[in-house]
Amino acid sequence: MHAVTLFHATKATFHEFTPIQVQVLQALLLSADHSSSAGQLQTLLGLTAVVQVNAAIGQAGRKVYKALGRHPDGIEDGHFEWWHMLATGKHSVRNGFVWTLRPEVSAALEDCGLRSAGQQMAEELGPQELSSYLFLWNPNKDTRSFRGYEQVVADASVGKSYVTRWICPSQRPRPGDIAYMQRTGPKNNGVFARGVVTQGAHSQDDGMQVVCLSLDEFLPVGSELSRARIIAHSDYTSTWSPMASGNVIPERILAAIETLWPPSTTIEPIPLIDTDAFDVEELVGLEGEVLHRMIRHHKRERYLRDRKIADVLGSRGSLACQVPGCGFDFARAYGTLGEGYAHVHHLLPLAQRDSAQPTSLSDLAVVCANCHAMIHRGGESRELGSLIGSRKESGSP
């Protein structure tokens, strides 16, 4: 008798996959080298949030694990994420965290006819009508959840979700539904995390009814979406003041949350010299002590910066500064050390925005560090075309 392989376990489990799981796996199968990021799959499939992609591949992986009975690499249960059953993953400079289907899984999906039949299967089963629910967390009463918040966010940035059981009086949340978490209390209250329901309401041994959540998008402390801000943005006329977890988020409120939610929620350390410093005062050194002060910080999308650099490299072959009259290229000056490096400047300063607004690649420019500093010196945002010209007009050599 032949031992069960990952190939056979995937084939045997295929009929158990839900429509969204089929669609995600099909999109990944059809991607170049069977590789793609969750964000790319979300955009391709037109899903509301990246957590739907994460949940789909994770839940499918768990089903395959039950059929196989082990991890394909021999990793012990509890020491790996469920998506790792179906794919491997690594960070990409251009696209963030990228999944690659395991060869055995790709072969099994091909054998199941997913290239041609997967979409038809998903259409026959019909789309999943997903709802969005709000879950409440009071840190004054529950001091165990989200302990070490910075680490929670760091884990999420490399594809590791925050998985938890949450007390929920409602029976309505189902697997695949979107979950938003709101911090309550007098300090830093507001919606701060987004994820997906992985298991609906069920009773624990102690009789407490809970749901299982997988959260993988988080806002920095202090950047939560307050209830007042959400309501103001939504023009919601009725009362919205949920008092318990598991309440359906009204459509207008949900639309406001999704609009206000930043495209990327990874907290990045701010260096001493912020390469995108639109609101940072100059550093002042006093006998070796460096003092630096932040006035305010506008959210920046790292993915756009990476895509801009990749786009310019692909079209021009270099990252020469786009300020007319400059043309400095880090790679040309520093060799291998400078390859792929440049500053990316927002032509419409973020400091002039009062709320989140779309930014496209055409709104960005690749510049060198010197020009970037001069563009914003004194808190201004000078036009690229006038920067070098102003020097020549002044008679400077």
Short mmCIF file of C-alpha atoms in Angstrom, two decimals:
data_model
loop_
_atom_site.label_atom_id
_atom_site.label_comp_id
_atom_site.label_asym_id
_atom_site.label_seq_id
_atom_site.Cartn_x
_atom_site.Cartn_y
_atom_site.Cartn_z
CA MET A 1 0.00 0.00 0.00
CA HIS A 2 1.41 3.36 -1.05
CA ALA A 3 1.78 6.09 1.55
CA VAL A 4 -0.40 9.17 1.08
CA THR A 5 1.53 11.96 -0.64
CA LEU A 6 0.87 15.70 -0.75
CA PHE A 7 -0.18 15.27 -4.40
CA HIS A 8 -2.80 12.67 -3.52
CA ALA A 9 -3.96 14.52 -0.38
CA THR A 10 -4.55 17.69 -2.41
CA LYS A 11 -6.49 15.81 -5.09
CA ALA A 12 -8.57 14.00 -2.48
CA THR A 13 -9.39 17.30 -0.74
CA PHE A 14 -10.15 19.38 -3.84
CA HIS A 15 -13.89 18.73 -3.74
CA GLU A 16 -14.00 20.18 -0.19
CA PHE A 17 -12.63 23.59 -1.22
CA THR A 18 -15.07 26.51 -1.07
CA PRO A 19 -15.57 28.83 -4.06
CA ILE A 20 -13.21 31.48 -2.72
CA GLN A 21 -10.56 28.84 -1.97
CA VAL A 22 -10.86 27.53 -5.52
CA GLN A 23 -10.56 31.05 -6.94
CA VAL A 24 -7.48 31.93 -4.87
CA LEU A 25 -5.72 28.66 -5.72
CA GLN A 26 -6.60 29.02 -9.38
CA ALA A 27 -5.22 32.58 -9.48
CA LEU A 28 -2.03 31.40 -7.80
CA LEU A 29 -1.76 28.45 -10.20
CA LEU A 30 -2.08 30.76 -13.22
CA SER A 31 0.46 33.28 -11.90
CA ALA A 32 3.99 33.33 -13.28
CA ASP A 33 6.02 30.54 -11.65
CA HIS A 34 2.90 29.80 -9.56
CA SER A 35 3.94 32.73 -7.37
CA SER A 36 2.04 35.79 -6.16
CA SER A 37 1.47 37.96 -3.11
CA ALA A 38 -1.79 38.14 -1.19
CA GLY A 39 -2.19 41.77 -2.23
CA GLN A 40 -1.85 40.91 -5.91
CA LEU A 41 -4.38 38.09 -5.59
CA GLN A 42 -6.78 40.37 -3.73
CA THR A 43 -6.63 42.92 -6.56
CA LEU A 44 -6.92 40.26 -9.27
CA LEU A 45 -9.98 38.65 -7.68
CA GLY A 46 -11.62 41.93 -6.63
CA LEU A 47 -11.82 40.95 -2.98
CA THR A 48 -12.47 43.43 -0.18
CA ALA A 49 -9.42 42.69 1.93
CA VAL A 50 -6.17 40.78 1.77
CA VAL A 51 -7.26 38.75 4.79
CA GLN A 52 -9.78 36.95 2.58
CA VAL A 53 -6.89 35.64 0.51
CA ASN A 54 -4.88 34.68 3.59
CA ALA A 55 -7.86 32.88 5.10
CA ALA A 56 -8.70 31.04 1.89
CA ILE A 57 -5.26 29.54 1.37
CA GLY A 58 -4.90 28.83 5.11
CA GLN A 59 -8.23 27.04 5.37
CA ALA A 60 -7.50 25.03 2.23
CA GLY A 61 -4.13 24.09 3.68
CA ARG A 62 -5.74 22.88 6.88
CA LYS A 63 -8.06 20.60 4.90
CA VAL A 64 -5.11 19.11 3.05
CA TYR A 65 -3.30 18.61 6.37
CA LYS A 66 -6.20 16.53 7.67
CA ALA A 67 -6.00 14.32 4.59
CA LEU A 68 -2.21 14.00 4.64
CA GLY A 69 -1.83 13.74 8.41
CA ARG A 70 1.53 15.51 8.50
CA HIS A 71 3.44 18.54 7.25
CA PRO A 72 5.20 17.86 3.92
CA ASP A 73 8.51 19.03 5.42
CA GLY A 74 8.07 17.09 8.65
CA ILE A 75 7.41 20.17 10.79
CA GLU A 76 5.48 19.42 13.97
CA ASP A 77 1.87 20.53 14.33
CA GLY A 78 1.63 23.95 15.95
CA HIS A 79 4.96 25.12 14.52
CA PHE A 80 3.75 26.23 11.09
CA GLU A 81 1.03 28.29 9.46
CA TRP A 82 -1.67 26.36 7.52
CA TRP A 83 -0.83 28.09 4.23
CA HIS A 84 2.59 26.45 4.42
CA MET A 85 0.94 23.14 3.58
CA LEU A 86 0.26 24.34 0.05
CA ALA A 87 2.98 26.90 -0.57
CA THR A 88 6.34 28.24 0.43
CA GLY A 89 6.88 31.94 0.96
CA LYS A 90 9.53 34.62 1.04
CA HIS A 91 9.88 38.39 0.95
CA SER A 92 10.27 40.17 -2.37
CA VAL A 93 11.56 43.74 -2.63
CA ARG A 94 9.01 44.50 -5.31
CA ASN A 95 5.90 42.69 -4.07
CA GLY A 96 6.32 42.08 -0.34
CA PHE A 97 5.59 38.57 0.96
CA VAL A 98 5.12 36.18 -1.98
CA TRP A 99 3.66 32.67 -1.96
CA THR A 100 4.81 29.92 -4.35
CA LEU A 101 2.70 26.80 -4.73
CA ARG A 102 4.52 23.59 -3.88
CA PRO A 103 5.19 21.53 -7.05
CA GLU A 104 3.10 18.61 -5.76
CA VAL A 105 0.18 20.95 -5.09
CA SER A 106 0.47 22.60 -8.52
CA ALA A 107 0.50 19.18 -10.18
CA ALA A 108 -2.53 18.06 -8.20
CA LEU A 109 -4.51 21.19 -9.06
CA GLU A 110 -3.59 20.77 -12.73
CA ASP A 111 -4.71 17.15 -12.55
CA CYS A 112 -8.03 18.30 -11.09
CA GLY A 113 -8.49 20.54 -14.13
CA LEU A 114 -8.29 23.76 -12.16
CA ARG A 115 -6.85 25.72 -15.08
CA SER A 116 -10.04 25.31 -17.07
CA ALA A 117 -12.65 23.95 -14.69
CA GLY A 118 -11.87 25.90 -11.54
CA GLN A 119 -13.70 29.05 -12.53
CA GLN A 120 -16.68 27.08 -13.79
CA MET A 121 -16.78 25.18 -10.50
CA ALA A 122 -16.69 28.40 -8.51
CA GLU A 123 -19.44 29.94 -10.65
CA GLU A 124 -21.65 26.87 -10.29
CA LEU A 125 -21.26 26.92 -6.52
CA GLY A 126 -22.02 30.64 -6.56
CA PRO A 127 -20.26 33.53 -4.84
CA GLN A 128 -19.92 33.63 -1.09
CA GLU A 129 -22.10 36.31 0.41
CA LEU A 130 -19.72 37.55 3.06
CA SER A 131 -20.62 39.94 5.85
CA SER A 132 -18.42 42.14 8.01
CA TYR A 133 -18.60 42.04 11.80
CA LEU A 134 -17.23 44.23 14.56
CA PHE A 135 -15.53 42.72 17.60
CA LEU A 136 -14.74 44.74 20.72
CA TRP A 137 -11.64 44.66 22.91
CA ASN A 138 -11.33 46.51 26.20
CA PRO A 139 -7.60 46.44 27.15
CA ASN A 140 -8.45 47.52 30.70
CA LYS A 141 -10.40 44.30 31.27
CA ASP A 142 -8.54 41.96 28.93
CA THR A 143 -4.80 42.41 29.39
CA ARG A 144 -3.81 39.16 27.70
CA SER A 145 -4.94 39.82 24.14
CA PHE A 146 -2.57 41.59 21.73
CA ARG A 147 0.22 41.46 24.29
CA GLY A 148 3.42 42.76 22.72
CA TYR A 149 1.57 44.68 20.02
CA GLU A 150 4.72 45.66 18.12
CA GLN A 151 5.62 41.99 17.75
CA VAL A 152 2.08 41.18 16.62
CA VAL A 153 2.43 43.74 13.83
CA ALA A 154 5.93 42.56 12.96
CA ASP A 155 4.65 38.99 12.65
CA ALA A 156 1.80 40.15 10.41
CA SER A 157 4.27 41.87 8.08
CA VAL A 158 5.88 38.49 7.30
CA GLY A 159 2.61 36.64 6.83
CA LYS A 160 1.97 35.35 10.36
CA SER A 161 -1.57 36.09 11.45
CA TYR A 162 -2.75 36.76 15.00
CA VAL A 163 -5.10 33.84 15.72
CA THR A 164 -7.48 34.05 18.66
CA ARG A 165 -10.76 32.81 20.11
CA TRP A 166 -13.13 35.69 20.85
CA ILE A 167 -16.23 35.75 23.02
CA CYS A 168 -19.19 36.43 20.75
CA PRO A 169 -22.87 36.36 21.79
CA SER A 170 -24.00 36.31 18.15
CA GLN A 171 -24.45 33.09 16.17
CA ARG A 172 -24.23 34.88 12.82
CA PRO A 173 -20.48 35.17 11.99
CA ARG A 174 -19.42 32.42 9.56
CA PRO A 175 -16.06 31.25 8.24
CA GLY A 176 -14.82 33.68 5.60
CA ASP A 177 -16.66 36.70 7.00
CA ILE A 178 -14.56 39.83 7.53
CA ALA A 179 -13.73 40.73 11.12
CA TYR A 180 -12.81 44.20 12.35
CA MET A 181 -11.48 44.71 15.87
CA GLN A 182 -12.22 47.88 17.83
CA ARG A 183 -10.33 48.98 20.93
CA THR A 184 -12.70 50.47 23.52
CA GLY A 185 -11.98 52.57 26.57
CA PRO A 186 -10.76 56.13 27.12
CA LYS A 187 -7.38 55.78 25.35
CA ASN A 188 -6.55 54.97 21.72
CA ASN A 189 -10.06 53.73 21.06
CA GLY A 190 -11.17 52.88 17.55
CA VAL A 191 -10.96 50.20 14.88
CA PHE A 192 -7.37 48.97 14.74
CA ALA A 193 -7.27 45.46 13.22
CA ARG A 194 -8.82 43.57 10.35
CA GLY A 195 -9.02 39.86 9.66
CA VAL A 196 -11.37 37.03 8.93
CA VAL A 197 -13.62 34.61 10.83
CA THR A 198 -12.13 31.12 10.59
CA GLN A 199 -14.71 29.28 12.73
CA GLY A 200 -18.25 30.30 13.56
CA ALA A 201 -19.87 30.44 16.99
CA HIS A 202 -19.29 27.38 19.15
CA SER A 203 -19.14 26.58 22.85
CA GLN A 204 -15.94 25.90 24.76
CA ASP A 205 -15.64 23.41 27.59
CA ASP A 206 -16.41 26.21 30.05
CA GLY A 207 -19.69 26.91 28.24
CA MET A 208 -18.47 30.23 26.82
CA GLN A 209 -19.54 30.89 23.21
CA VAL A 210 -16.67 32.00 21.01
CA VAL A 211 -15.65 32.45 17.38
CA CYS A 212 -12.17 31.96 15.94
CA LEU A 213 -10.53 34.93 14.27
CA SER A 214 -7.40 35.32 12.18
CA LEU A 215 -6.18 38.94 12.10
CA ASP A 216 -3.36 40.05 9.85
CA GLU A 217 -3.79 43.79 9.27
CA PHE A 218 -3.10 46.27 12.06
CA LEU A 219 -2.98 50.05 12.49
CA PRO A 220 -0.25 51.71 14.57
CA VAL A 221 -1.17 52.77 18.09
CA GLY A 222 -2.60 56.27 17.81
CA SER A 223 -3.83 55.76 14.23
CA GLU A 224 -7.03 53.88 15.07
CA LEU A 225 -10.19 54.79 13.17
CA SER A 226 -12.35 56.42 15.83
CA ARG A 227 -16.12 55.95 15.78
CA ALA A 228 -16.64 59.70 15.36
CA ARG A 229 -14.33 59.84 12.37
CA ILE A 230 -15.96 56.83 10.74
CA ILE A 231 -19.47 58.23 11.21
CA ALA A 232 -18.43 61.66 9.92
CA HIS A 233 -16.92 60.11 6.81
CA SER A 234 -19.94 57.88 6.19
CA ASP A 235 -22.64 60.52 6.70
CA TYR A 236 -24.45 57.85 8.70
CA THR A 237 -27.67 59.30 10.14
CA SER A 238 -28.69 56.48 12.48
CA THR A 239 -27.09 55.63 15.81
CA TRP A 240 -24.08 53.35 15.58
CA SER A 241 -22.83 52.40 19.01
CA PRO A 242 -22.19 48.64 19.20
CA MET A 243 -21.98 47.34 22.77
CA ALA A 244 -20.99 43.71 22.13
CA SER A 245 -18.91 41.67 19.72
CA GLY A 246 -20.43 40.10 16.64
CA ASN A 247 -22.54 43.01 15.39
CA VAL A 248 -22.95 43.32 11.61
CA ILE A 249 -21.30 46.52 10.37
CA PRO A 250 -23.84 48.63 8.44
CA GLU A 251 -23.05 49.09 4.75
CA ARG A 252 -22.34 52.84 4.97
CA ILE A 253 -20.15 52.40 8.02
CA LEU A 254 -18.28 49.55 6.33
CA ALA A 255 -17.71 51.66 3.22
CA ALA A 256 -16.26 54.44 5.37
CA ILE A 257 -13.94 52.05 7.23
CA GLU A 258 -12.68 50.54 3.99
CA THR A 259 -12.09 54.00 2.51
CA LEU A 260 -10.23 55.24 5.58
CA TRP A 261 -8.22 52.03 5.99
CA PRO A 262 -4.67 52.61 4.71
CA PRO A 263 -3.46 50.45 1.80
CA SER A 264 -0.61 49.16 3.96
CA THR A 265 -0.59 48.82 7.72
CA THR A 266 2.94 47.72 8.43
CA ILE A 267 4.67 49.82 11.06
CA GLU A 268 8.13 50.73 9.79
CA PRO A 269 10.87 52.13 12.05
CA ILE A 270 11.57 55.79 11.33
CA PRO A 271 15.30 56.32 10.65
CA LEU A 272 17.22 59.30 11.99
CA ILE A 273 17.05 60.81 8.52
CA ASP A 274 13.62 59.98 7.16
CA THR A 275 13.88 59.56 3.39
CA ASP A 276 10.28 60.73 3.02
CA ALA A 277 10.49 63.35 5.75
CA PHE A 278 7.89 65.94 4.87
CA ASP A 279 7.20 67.00 8.45
CA VAL A 280 10.43 66.34 10.31
CA GLU A 281 12.48 69.13 11.78
CA GLU A 282 16.20 69.14 11.11
CA LEU A 283 18.29 67.11 13.52
CA VAL A 284 20.30 69.21 15.94
CA GLY A 285 23.54 67.93 17.44
CA LEU A 286 24.70 69.23 20.83
CA GLU A 287 28.10 67.87 21.93
CA GLY A 288 27.38 64.55 20.29
CA GLU A 289 23.79 64.25 21.48
CA VAL A 290 21.31 63.99 18.62
CA LEU A 291 17.90 65.52 19.18
CA HIS A 292 15.08 64.78 16.78
CA ARG A 293 11.44 65.72 16.98
CA MET A 294 8.42 64.62 14.98
CA ILE A 295 5.66 67.16 14.27
CA ARG A 296 3.36 64.60 12.64
CA HIS A 297 3.66 61.58 10.42
CA HIS A 298 1.64 60.84 7.29
CA LYS A 299 1.08 57.23 6.32
CA ARG A 300 3.16 56.15 3.31
CA GLU A 301 2.59 53.06 1.20
CA ARG A 302 5.89 51.12 0.94
CA TYR A 303 4.44 48.96 -1.83
CA LEU A 304 4.01 52.01 -4.08
CA ARG A 305 7.61 53.06 -3.47
CA ASP A 306 8.91 49.62 -4.43
CA ARG A 307 6.67 49.47 -7.50
CA LYS A 308 7.81 52.93 -8.62
CA ILE A 309 11.45 51.88 -8.39
CA ALA A 310 10.71 48.64 -10.26
CA ASP A 311 8.74 50.54 -12.93
CA VAL A 312 11.52 53.08 -13.54
CA LEU A 313 14.17 50.35 -13.60
CA GLY A 314 12.14 48.37 -16.10
CA SER A 315 11.47 51.29 -18.44
CA ARG A 316 14.75 53.23 -18.16
CA GLY A 317 17.23 50.65 -16.97
CA SER A 318 18.54 52.86 -14.18
CA LEU A 319 17.41 54.91 -11.17
CA ALA A 320 19.01 58.18 -12.21
CA CYS A 321 17.56 61.16 -10.37
CA GLN A 322 14.60 62.60 -12.30
CA VAL A 323 15.31 66.19 -11.30
CA PRO A 324 16.21 67.96 -14.58
CA GLY A 325 19.92 68.77 -14.60
CA CYS A 326 20.90 66.20 -11.94
CA GLY A 327 20.80 62.56 -13.06
CA PHE A 328 22.71 61.18 -10.07
CA ASP A 329 22.59 57.35 -9.99
CA PHE A 330 23.45 55.50 -6.77
CA ALA A 331 24.39 52.34 -8.69
CA ARG A 332 26.76 54.24 -10.98
CA ALA A 333 28.40 55.98 -8.02
CA TYR A 334 28.57 53.11 -5.52
CA GLY A 335 28.41 49.99 -7.67
CA THR A 336 26.64 46.94 -6.22
CA LEU A 337 25.99 48.73 -2.94
CA GLY A 338 23.83 51.33 -4.69
CA GLU A 339 21.89 48.98 -6.96
CA GLY A 340 18.12 49.33 -6.64
CA TYR A 341 18.38 52.30 -4.29
CA ALA A 342 16.83 55.75 -4.69
CA HIS A 343 14.49 58.09 -2.88
CA VAL A 344 10.89 58.29 -4.05
CA HIS A 345 9.30 61.73 -3.89
CA HIS A 346 5.58 62.50 -3.75
CA LEU A 347 4.81 65.21 -6.30
CA LEU A 348 1.74 66.06 -4.23
CA PRO A 349 3.13 66.39 -0.68
CA LEU A 350 1.52 64.09 1.88
CA ALA A 351 1.68 66.96 4.36
CA GLN A 352 -0.99 68.75 2.33
CA ARG A 353 -3.45 65.88 2.72
CA ASP A 354 -5.97 65.87 5.53
CA SER A 355 -7.13 62.34 4.79
CA ALA A 356 -6.13 59.26 2.83
CA GLN A 357 -6.14 59.86 -0.95
CA PRO A 358 -5.20 57.59 -3.85
CA THR A 359 -1.60 57.77 -5.04
CA SER A 360 -0.57 56.35 -8.43
CA LEU A 361 2.91 55.73 -9.82
CA SER A 362 2.61 58.89 -11.95
CA ASP A 363 2.31 60.88 -8.70
CA LEU A 364 5.81 59.75 -7.68
CA ALA A 365 9.32 60.59 -8.88
CA VAL A 366 12.67 58.90 -8.35
CA VAL A 367 15.19 61.38 -6.94
CA CYS A 368 18.57 61.32 -5.24
CA ALA A 369 19.03 62.08 -1.55
CA ASN A 370 20.54 65.54 -2.16
CA CYS A 371 17.75 66.69 -4.44
CA HIS A 372 15.14 65.27 -2.08
CA ALA A 373 16.61 67.25 0.79
CA MET A 374 16.67 70.45 -1.28
CA ILE A 375 13.11 69.92 -2.52
CA HIS A 376 11.84 69.93 1.06
CA ARG A 377 14.37 72.21 2.74
CA GLY A 378 12.62 74.70 4.98
CA GLY A 379 9.42 72.66 4.97
CA GLU A 380 8.60 73.42 1.33
CA SER A 381 7.92 71.16 -1.62
CA ARG A 382 9.65 72.68 -4.64
CA GLU A 383 8.94 71.79 -8.26
CA LEU A 384 11.46 69.38 -9.73
CA GLY A 385 11.96 71.49 -12.85
CA SER A 386 12.89 74.62 -10.91
CA LEU A 387 15.35 73.06 -8.47
CA ILE A 388 18.59 73.05 -10.51
CA GLY A 389 17.42 76.00 -12.60
CA SER A 390 17.21 78.23 -9.51
CA ARG A 391 20.89 77.54 -8.83
CA LYS A 392 21.92 78.54 -12.34
CA GLU A 393 19.81 81.70 -12.29
CA SER A 394 21.45 82.81 -9.04
CA GLY A 395 24.85 82.66 -10.71
CA SER A 396 26.16 79.80 -8.55
CA PRO A 397 28.89 77.69 -10.17
#
